[in-house]
Amino acid sequence: MKNRIGFRIKIATVVLLALVSLQTMAQQWTTQKANDWYNRQPWLVGSNYMPATAINQLEMWQVESFDPKTIDKELGYAESLGMNTMRVFLHDMVWRQDAAGFKKRIDAFLTLCANHKIKPMLVLFDSCWDPQPKPGKQHEPVLGRHNSGWVQGPGAAILSDKSQWESLRSYVKDIVSSFRTDDRILAWDIVNEPDNDNANSYGRNGSIKTELPNKAQLGAELVKAGFGWAREANPTQPITAAPWKGDWSSLEKMDDMSRFLVQNSDVITFHNYGPPAEFQKRITELKKFGRPLICTEYMARPAGSTFEGSLPIAKAEKVGMMNWGFVSGKSNTIFPWDSWQKQYTAEPPVWFHDIFRENGQPYIPAETAFIKKMTGK
């Protein structure tokens, strides 16, 4: 009897220690830890990066189309501007194809980044654009259509089937655990715009209409699960995901998704494609939470979001900045969002996103000169 009691006590102790350990891993960084981390970083300036030769995340990372030569060349353009970070999207489907090979390509990419003094933020999931990704050779860009081949990850088939979510957990834990202490990585972005319904492309107002009707609910569940999976891996880098819409003036006025993201991110990231006054308003709303701020999407010239309008505000406010688009290429992001409703057959009079042409020439030389001035390059 005494031995059985002792054994039960040992088992209970092991279970308690495991629960305590899991609880410790699941905690959001304190504001002090987050700000100490941020104070060790330079002023963060970069882009959302996809090589010109890739139409989407699959084409960037699959072994047949991984293009380190182009990536190296284009990261050189970024270094020439004084950029020191990039936001880069991974994909669970590539991991399923070849987890070991995928991690080797991530490692090779990180080495290229380090060679150019760039520390990327890696995005694990994305809820935007095509909900039906397919592995293998990707289709050619649709003429004049913004992000005509960008894909969601996970796709709708897995997102809507909870029995397959264990594979998503394995993907997150494997990737984050493999690089959890790698100081070449700036941070982990769990899900990009998890409740985006893609209304004007694949959603209710689009011509394709392949979005899930309960997409927002599933996206909310995915981001909450994703934060937990990443915490289980206990990375030394911060974890985040960005609110992108709604009222952020107080926790009470935020929608449930934005509130969760602000209350669980180690550093607060956000998206804003508005003019300078709107951008400043968003910073003011988020600064009250006392955490570092990084704007991980901005810059849509026709919408009034520009480098000249946003970067000076961000520098004064010590907000990190990552614009959408870098080199014009297969993503077609020089074209506006409304290219899903309008036909564009030639280069638009004003590029929507992107900084460089494929040959390395700046779209607007005065603009790249301004970026260099802001970064001190």
CSV table of C-alpha atoms in Angstrom, one decimal:
chain,number,residue,atom,x,y,z
A,1,MET,CA,0.0,0.0,0.0
A,2,LYS,CA,2.8,2.4,0.9
A,3,ASN,CA,4.6,1.8,-2.4
A,4,ARG,CA,1.3,2.4,-4.3
A,5,ILE,CA,0.8,5.7,-2.5
A,6,GLY,CA,4.3,6.7,-3.2
A,7,PHE,CA,3.9,5.8,-6.9
A,8,ARG,CA,0.7,7.8,-7.1
A,9,ILE,CA,2.4,10.8,-5.5
A,10,LYS,CA,5.3,10.6,-8.0
A,11,ILE,CA,2.8,10.4,-10.9
A,12,ALA,CA,0.8,13.4,-9.5
A,13,THR,CA,4.1,15.3,-9.2
A,14,VAL,CA,5.1,14.6,-12.8
A,15,VAL,CA,1.7,15.7,-14.0
A,16,LEU,CA,1.8,18.9,-11.9
A,17,LEU,CA,5.2,19.8,-13.2
A,18,ALA,CA,4.1,19.2,-16.8
A,19,LEU,CA,1.1,21.4,-16.3
A,20,VAL,CA,3.3,24.1,-14.7
A,21,SER,CA,5.8,23.8,-17.5
A,22,LEU,CA,3.0,24.1,-20.2
A,23,GLN,CA,1.5,27.1,-18.4
A,24,THR,CA,4.9,28.8,-18.3
A,25,MET,CA,5.4,28.2,-22.1
A,26,ALA,CA,1.9,29.5,-22.8
A,27,GLN,CA,2.5,32.9,-21.2
A,28,GLN,CA,2.6,36.2,-23.2
A,29,TRP,CA,5.9,38.1,-22.7
A,30,THR,CA,5.7,40.8,-20.0
A,31,THR,CA,5.7,44.3,-21.4
A,32,GLN,CA,9.1,44.8,-19.8
A,33,LYS,CA,10.5,41.8,-21.6
A,34,ALA,CA,9.0,42.9,-24.9
A,35,ASN,CA,10.3,46.4,-24.6
A,36,ASP,CA,13.8,45.2,-23.5
A,37,TRP,CA,13.8,43.0,-26.6
A,38,TYR,CA,12.7,45.9,-28.9
A,39,ASN,CA,15.3,48.3,-27.4
A,40,ARG,CA,18.0,45.9,-28.6
A,41,GLN,CA,16.8,46.1,-32.2
A,42,PRO,CA,17.6,48.8,-34.7
A,43,TRP,CA,14.7,50.8,-36.1
A,44,LEU,CA,13.1,48.1,-38.1
A,45,VAL,CA,12.4,48.9,-41.8
A,46,GLY,CA,11.7,46.3,-44.5
A,47,SER,CA,9.1,44.8,-46.9
A,48,ASN,CA,6.8,41.9,-47.2
A,49,TYR,CA,9.0,39.8,-49.5
A,50,MET,CA,8.3,37.4,-52.3
A,51,PRO,CA,10.9,36.9,-55.1
A,52,ALA,CA,9.9,38.2,-58.5
A,53,THR,CA,10.1,34.7,-59.8
A,54,ALA,CA,7.4,33.3,-57.5
A,55,ILE,CA,3.7,33.8,-57.8
A,56,ASN,CA,3.0,32.6,-54.2
A,57,GLN,CA,4.4,30.9,-51.2
A,58,LEU,CA,4.4,27.4,-52.8
A,59,GLU,CA,6.5,28.6,-55.7
A,60,MET,CA,8.9,30.4,-53.4
A,61,TRP,CA,9.6,27.3,-51.2
A,62,GLN,CA,9.0,24.1,-53.3
A,63,VAL,CA,12.3,22.5,-54.2
A,64,GLU,CA,11.7,22.7,-58.0
A,65,SER,CA,11.2,26.5,-57.9
A,66,PHE,CA,13.2,27.7,-54.9
A,67,ASP,CA,15.4,30.4,-56.3
A,68,PRO,CA,18.3,31.4,-54.0
A,69,LYS,CA,20.1,33.3,-56.8
A,70,THR,CA,17.2,35.7,-57.3
A,71,ILE,CA,16.6,35.9,-53.6
A,72,ASP,CA,20.2,36.8,-52.9
A,73,LYS,CA,20.1,39.5,-55.7
A,74,GLU,CA,16.9,41.0,-54.4
A,75,LEU,CA,18.0,41.0,-50.8
A,76,GLY,CA,20.9,43.0,-52.0
A,77,TYR,CA,18.5,45.7,-53.2
A,78,ALA,CA,17.0,45.7,-49.7
A,79,GLU,CA,20.4,46.1,-48.1
A,80,SER,CA,21.2,49.0,-50.4
A,81,LEU,CA,18.1,50.8,-49.1
A,82,GLY,CA,19.2,50.3,-45.5
A,83,MET,CA,16.4,47.7,-44.9
A,84,ASN,CA,17.1,45.3,-42.0
A,85,THR,CA,14.1,43.0,-41.9
A,86,MET,CA,11.6,41.3,-44.3
A,87,ARG,CA,8.2,39.7,-43.6
A,88,VAL,CA,8.2,36.3,-45.3
A,89,PHE,CA,5.4,33.7,-45.7
A,90,LEU,CA,5.9,30.0,-45.2
A,91,HIS,CA,3.3,27.3,-46.1
A,92,ASP,CA,2.1,24.1,-44.3
A,93,MET,CA,1.7,22.3,-47.7
A,94,VAL,CA,5.4,22.6,-48.4
A,95,TRP,CA,6.2,21.1,-45.0
A,96,ARG,CA,3.8,18.2,-45.7
A,97,GLN,CA,5.6,17.5,-49.0
A,98,ASP,CA,9.1,17.4,-47.5
A,99,ALA,CA,9.6,18.7,-44.0
A,100,ALA,CA,13.3,18.1,-43.9
A,101,GLY,CA,13.9,19.7,-47.3
A,102,PHE,CA,11.7,22.7,-46.4
A,103,LYS,CA,13.7,23.3,-43.2
A,104,LYS,CA,16.9,23.2,-45.2
A,105,ARG,CA,15.6,25.8,-47.6
A,106,ILE,CA,14.5,28.0,-44.7
A,107,ASP,CA,18.0,27.7,-43.3
A,108,ALA,CA,19.5,28.6,-46.7
A,109,PHE,CA,17.2,31.6,-46.9
A,110,LEU,CA,18.1,32.7,-43.4
A,111,THR,CA,21.8,32.5,-44.3
A,112,LEU,CA,21.2,34.7,-47.4
A,113,CYS,CA,19.3,37.2,-45.1
A,114,ALA,CA,22.1,37.3,-42.6
A,115,ASN,CA,24.6,37.9,-45.4
A,116,HIS,CA,22.6,41.1,-46.2
A,117,LYS,CA,22.1,42.1,-42.5
A,118,ILE,CA,18.4,41.3,-42.6
A,119,LYS,CA,16.4,39.5,-39.9
A,120,PRO,CA,13.1,38.3,-41.3
A,121,MET,CA,9.7,37.8,-39.5
A,122,LEU,CA,8.3,34.4,-40.6
A,123,VAL,CA,4.6,34.0,-41.1
A,124,LEU,CA,3.2,30.5,-40.5
A,125,PHE,CA,-0.3,30.8,-41.9
A,126,ASP,CA,-2.2,33.1,-44.2
A,127,SER,CA,-6.0,33.6,-44.7
A,128,CYS,CA,-5.8,35.7,-47.8
A,129,TRP,CA,-6.5,35.0,-51.5
A,130,ASP,CA,-7.0,31.5,-53.0
A,131,PRO,CA,-8.5,29.0,-50.4
A,132,GLN,CA,-7.7,26.0,-52.6
A,133,PRO,CA,-3.9,25.7,-52.8
A,134,LYS,CA,-2.5,22.9,-54.9
A,135,PRO,CA,1.1,21.6,-54.6
A,136,GLY,CA,3.4,21.3,-57.6
A,137,LYS,CA,3.8,23.6,-60.6
A,138,GLN,CA,1.7,26.8,-60.1
A,139,HIS,CA,-0.3,28.5,-62.8
A,140,GLU,CA,0.9,31.5,-64.6
A,141,PRO,CA,-0.2,35.0,-63.4
A,142,VAL,CA,-3.5,36.3,-64.6
A,143,LEU,CA,-2.8,39.4,-66.7
A,144,GLY,CA,-3.2,42.5,-64.7
A,145,ARG,CA,-4.7,40.9,-61.6
A,146,HIS,CA,-3.3,41.7,-58.2
A,147,ASN,CA,-2.1,38.5,-56.4
A,148,SER,CA,-3.7,36.3,-58.9
A,149,GLY,CA,-1.9,33.2,-57.6
A,150,TRP,CA,-1.3,33.9,-53.9
A,151,VAL,CA,-2.7,31.0,-51.8
A,152,GLN,CA,-4.1,30.5,-48.3
A,153,GLY,CA,-2.4,28.3,-45.8
A,154,PRO,CA,-4.0,26.1,-44.6
A,155,GLY,CA,-6.4,25.8,-47.5
A,156,ALA,CA,-10.1,25.5,-47.0
A,157,ALA,CA,-10.1,21.7,-47.1
A,158,ILE,CA,-7.9,21.5,-44.0
A,159,LEU,CA,-9.2,24.6,-42.3
A,160,SER,CA,-12.7,23.2,-42.3
A,161,ASP,CA,-11.7,19.7,-41.2
A,162,LYS,CA,-10.7,19.7,-37.5
A,163,SER,CA,-9.6,16.1,-37.8
A,164,GLN,CA,-6.6,17.4,-39.8
A,165,TRP,CA,-5.6,20.2,-37.4
A,166,GLU,CA,-3.2,17.9,-35.6
A,167,SER,CA,-1.0,18.1,-38.7
A,168,LEU,CA,-1.1,21.9,-38.4
A,169,ARG,CA,0.0,21.6,-34.8
A,170,SER,CA,2.9,19.3,-35.9
A,171,TYR,CA,3.9,21.8,-38.6
A,172,VAL,CA,4.0,24.8,-36.3
A,173,LYS,CA,5.8,22.8,-33.5
A,174,ASP,CA,8.4,21.4,-36.0
A,175,ILE,CA,9.2,24.7,-37.7
A,176,VAL,CA,9.3,26.8,-34.6
A,177,SER,CA,11.1,24.2,-32.5
A,178,SER,CA,13.7,23.8,-35.3
A,179,PHE,CA,14.5,27.5,-35.3
A,180,ARG,CA,13.4,28.5,-31.7
A,181,THR,CA,16.8,29.9,-30.7
A,182,ASP,CA,18.0,31.1,-34.2
A,183,ASP,CA,18.9,34.7,-33.8
A,184,ARG,CA,18.7,35.2,-37.6
A,185,ILE,CA,14.9,35.3,-37.1
A,186,LEU,CA,13.3,38.4,-35.9
A,187,ALA,CA,9.8,37.1,-34.8
A,188,TRP,CA,7.0,34.6,-35.6
A,189,ASP,CA,3.8,35.9,-37.1
A,190,ILE,CA,1.2,33.2,-36.5
A,191,VAL,CA,-1.6,34.0,-39.0
A,192,ASN,CA,-2.0,36.8,-41.5
A,193,GLU,CA,-5.5,38.4,-41.2
A,194,PRO,CA,-7.2,35.3,-39.9
A,195,ASP,CA,-10.7,36.6,-40.3
A,196,ASN,CA,-10.3,38.1,-43.8
A,197,ASP,CA,-13.3,36.9,-45.9
A,198,ASN,CA,-11.7,37.9,-49.3
A,199,ALA,CA,-15.1,39.3,-50.2
A,200,ASN,CA,-14.0,40.9,-53.5
A,201,SER,CA,-11.9,38.1,-54.8
A,202,TYR,CA,-12.8,34.6,-53.7
A,203,GLY,CA,-15.6,35.6,-51.4
A,204,ARG,CA,-19.2,36.7,-51.7
A,205,ASN,CA,-18.6,39.6,-54.1
A,206,GLY,CA,-16.0,37.9,-56.3
A,207,SER,CA,-16.4,36.0,-59.4
A,208,ILE,CA,-14.9,32.7,-58.0
A,209,LYS,CA,-16.8,32.4,-54.7
A,210,THR,CA,-14.8,29.5,-53.2
A,211,GLU,CA,-14.5,30.9,-49.6
A,212,LEU,CA,-15.9,29.0,-46.7
A,213,PRO,CA,-19.1,30.5,-45.3
A,214,ASN,CA,-17.8,30.2,-41.7
A,215,LYS,CA,-14.3,31.4,-42.6
A,216,ALA,CA,-14.2,34.1,-39.9
A,217,GLN,CA,-15.1,31.7,-37.1
A,218,LEU,CA,-12.5,29.1,-38.3
A,219,GLY,CA,-9.9,31.8,-38.7
A,220,ALA,CA,-10.4,32.9,-35.1
A,221,GLU,CA,-10.1,29.3,-33.8
A,222,LEU,CA,-7.0,28.8,-35.9
A,223,VAL,CA,-5.2,31.8,-34.6
A,224,LYS,CA,-5.9,30.9,-31.0
A,225,ALA,CA,-4.7,27.4,-31.6
A,226,GLY,CA,-1.7,28.6,-33.5
A,227,PHE,CA,-0.6,30.8,-30.6
A,228,GLY,CA,-0.8,27.8,-28.3
A,229,TRP,CA,1.2,25.6,-30.6
A,230,ALA,CA,3.9,28.2,-31.1
A,231,ARG,CA,4.1,28.7,-27.3
A,232,GLU,CA,4.6,25.0,-26.8
A,233,ALA,CA,7.8,25.3,-28.9
A,234,ASN,CA,9.0,28.0,-26.5
A,235,PRO,CA,10.8,30.2,-29.0
A,236,THR,CA,13.3,32.9,-27.9
A,237,GLN,CA,11.8,35.1,-30.6
A,238,PRO,CA,8.6,37.0,-30.0
A,239,ILE,CA,5.2,35.8,-31.2
A,240,THR,CA,2.6,38.0,-32.8
A,241,ALA,CA,-0.3,38.4,-35.3
A,242,ALA,CA,-1.7,41.7,-36.5
A,243,PRO,CA,-5.1,43.3,-36.1
A,244,TRP,CA,-6.1,44.9,-39.4
A,245,LYS,CA,-9.6,46.5,-39.1
A,246,GLY,CA,-12.1,47.9,-36.6
A,247,ASP,CA,-11.9,50.3,-33.7
A,248,TRP,CA,-8.8,49.9,-31.6
A,249,SER,CA,-9.3,52.9,-29.2
A,250,SER,CA,-10.0,50.5,-26.3
A,251,LEU,CA,-10.2,46.8,-25.6
A,252,GLU,CA,-13.9,47.2,-25.1
A,253,LYS,CA,-14.4,48.6,-28.5
A,254,MET,CA,-12.2,46.1,-30.3
A,255,ASP,CA,-13.8,43.1,-32.0
A,256,ASP,CA,-13.0,39.7,-30.4
A,257,MET,CA,-10.2,38.9,-32.9
A,258,SER,CA,-8.3,42.2,-32.5
A,259,ARG,CA,-8.7,42.0,-28.7
A,260,PHE,CA,-7.3,38.5,-28.6
A,261,LEU,CA,-4.3,39.5,-30.8
A,262,VAL,CA,-3.4,42.5,-28.7
A,263,GLN,CA,-3.8,40.6,-25.5
A,264,ASN,CA,-1.7,37.6,-26.6
A,265,SER,CA,1.0,39.1,-28.9
A,266,ASP,CA,4.5,39.6,-27.3
A,267,VAL,CA,5.0,42.7,-29.6
A,268,ILE,CA,2.0,44.3,-31.2
A,269,THR,CA,1.9,44.2,-35.0
A,270,PHE,CA,-0.8,45.9,-37.1
A,271,HIS,CA,-1.8,46.7,-40.7
A,272,ASN,CA,-2.7,50.1,-42.1
A,273,TYR,CA,-3.1,51.3,-45.7
A,274,GLY,CA,-4.5,54.7,-44.8
A,275,PRO,CA,-3.1,58.2,-45.3
A,276,PRO,CA,-0.8,59.8,-42.7
A,277,ALA,CA,-3.6,61.0,-40.4
A,278,GLU,CA,-5.2,57.5,-40.2
A,279,PHE,CA,-1.8,55.9,-39.7
A,280,GLN,CA,-1.0,58.3,-36.8
A,281,LYS,CA,-4.4,57.5,-35.3
A,282,ARG,CA,-3.8,53.8,-35.3
A,283,ILE,CA,-0.4,54.2,-33.6
A,284,THR,CA,-2.0,56.4,-30.9
A,285,GLU,CA,-4.7,53.8,-30.3
A,286,LEU,CA,-2.2,51.0,-29.9
A,287,LYS,CA,0.5,52.8,-27.9
A,288,LYS,CA,-1.7,52.8,-24.8
A,289,PHE,CA,-1.0,49.0,-24.4
A,290,GLY,CA,2.6,49.7,-23.6
A,291,ARG,CA,4.2,47.2,-26.1
A,292,PRO,CA,6.5,47.7,-29.0
A,293,LEU,CA,4.7,48.4,-32.3
A,294,ILE,CA,5.5,47.1,-35.8
A,295,CYS,CA,3.4,47.9,-38.8
A,296,THR,CA,3.7,44.8,-40.9
A,297,GLU,CA,1.6,46.0,-43.8
A,298,TYR,CA,1.4,49.5,-45.3
A,299,MET,CA,2.1,51.4,-48.6
A,300,ALA,CA,-0.6,51.5,-51.3
A,301,ARG,CA,0.2,54.6,-53.3
A,302,PRO,CA,-3.3,55.4,-54.8
A,303,ALA,CA,-4.9,54.9,-51.3
A,304,GLY,CA,-2.6,57.6,-49.9
A,305,SER,CA,-0.3,55.3,-47.9
A,306,THR,CA,3.2,56.1,-49.0
A,307,PHE,CA,6.8,56.0,-47.8
A,308,GLU,CA,6.9,59.8,-47.6
A,309,GLY,CA,3.8,60.0,-45.6
A,310,SER,CA,4.3,57.0,-43.2
A,311,LEU,CA,8.0,56.6,-42.5
A,312,PRO,CA,8.6,60.0,-40.8
A,313,ILE,CA,5.7,59.3,-38.4
A,314,ALA,CA,6.9,55.8,-37.7
A,315,LYS,CA,10.5,56.9,-37.0
A,316,ALA,CA,9.4,59.6,-34.6
A,317,GLU,CA,7.1,57.1,-32.8
A,318,LYS,CA,9.7,54.3,-32.9
A,319,VAL,CA,7.4,52.0,-34.8
A,320,GLY,CA,8.9,49.3,-37.0
A,321,MET,CA,7.7,49.3,-40.7
A,322,MET,CA,7.2,46.6,-43.4
A,323,ASN,CA,5.6,47.8,-46.6
A,324,TRP,CA,3.7,45.4,-48.9
A,325,GLY,CA,5.7,44.5,-52.0
A,326,PHE,CA,9.3,44.7,-53.0
A,327,VAL,CA,10.2,43.7,-56.6
A,328,SER,CA,7.6,43.7,-59.3
A,329,GLY,CA,7.1,40.2,-60.5
A,330,LYS,CA,4.7,37.3,-60.8
A,331,SER,CA,2.6,38.4,-57.8
A,332,ASN,CA,1.3,41.3,-59.9
A,333,THR,CA,1.0,43.7,-56.9
A,334,ILE,CA,1.7,46.8,-58.9
A,335,PHE,CA,-1.9,46.4,-59.9
A,336,PRO,CA,-4.6,47.6,-57.4
A,337,TRP,CA,-7.0,45.5,-55.4
A,338,ASP,CA,-9.9,46.4,-57.7
A,339,SER,CA,-8.2,44.5,-60.5
A,340,TRP,CA,-10.4,41.6,-59.5
A,341,GLN,CA,-13.4,43.7,-60.8
A,342,LYS,CA,-11.6,45.8,-63.5
A,343,GLN,CA,-9.5,44.6,-66.4
A,344,TYR,CA,-5.9,46.1,-66.5
A,345,THR,CA,-4.0,45.3,-69.7
A,346,ALA,CA,-1.0,47.6,-69.2
A,347,GLU,CA,1.1,48.9,-66.3
A,348,PRO,CA,-1.1,51.1,-64.2
A,349,PRO,CA,-0.3,54.9,-64.2
A,350,VAL,CA,0.6,54.6,-60.5
A,351,TRP,CA,1.9,51.3,-59.0
A,352,PHE,CA,-0.2,50.1,-56.1
A,353,HIS,CA,2.7,48.3,-54.3
A,354,ASP,CA,6.4,47.4,-55.0
A,355,ILE,CA,9.6,49.4,-55.1
A,356,PHE,CA,11.8,47.9,-57.8
A,357,ARG,CA,11.4,46.6,-61.3
A,358,GLU,CA,12.8,43.1,-62.0
A,359,ASN,CA,16.0,44.5,-63.4
A,360,GLY,CA,16.7,46.3,-60.1
A,361,GLN,CA,15.8,49.8,-61.3
A,362,PRO,CA,13.7,51.7,-58.8
A,363,TYR,CA,10.1,52.5,-59.8
A,364,ILE,CA,10.5,56.0,-58.5
A,365,PRO,CA,14.2,57.0,-57.9
A,366,ALA,CA,13.2,59.8,-55.6
A,367,GLU,CA,11.3,57.3,-53.4
A,368,THR,CA,14.2,55.0,-52.9
A,369,ALA,CA,16.4,58.0,-52.2
A,370,PHE,CA,13.9,59.0,-49.5
A,371,ILE,CA,13.9,55.5,-48.0
A,372,LYS,CA,17.7,55.7,-47.8
A,373,LYS,CA,17.6,59.1,-46.2
A,374,MET,CA,15.2,57.7,-43.5
A,375,THR,CA,17.3,54.6,-42.8
A,376,GLY,CA,20.5,56.6,-42.8
A,377,LYS,CA,21.9,54.6,-45.7
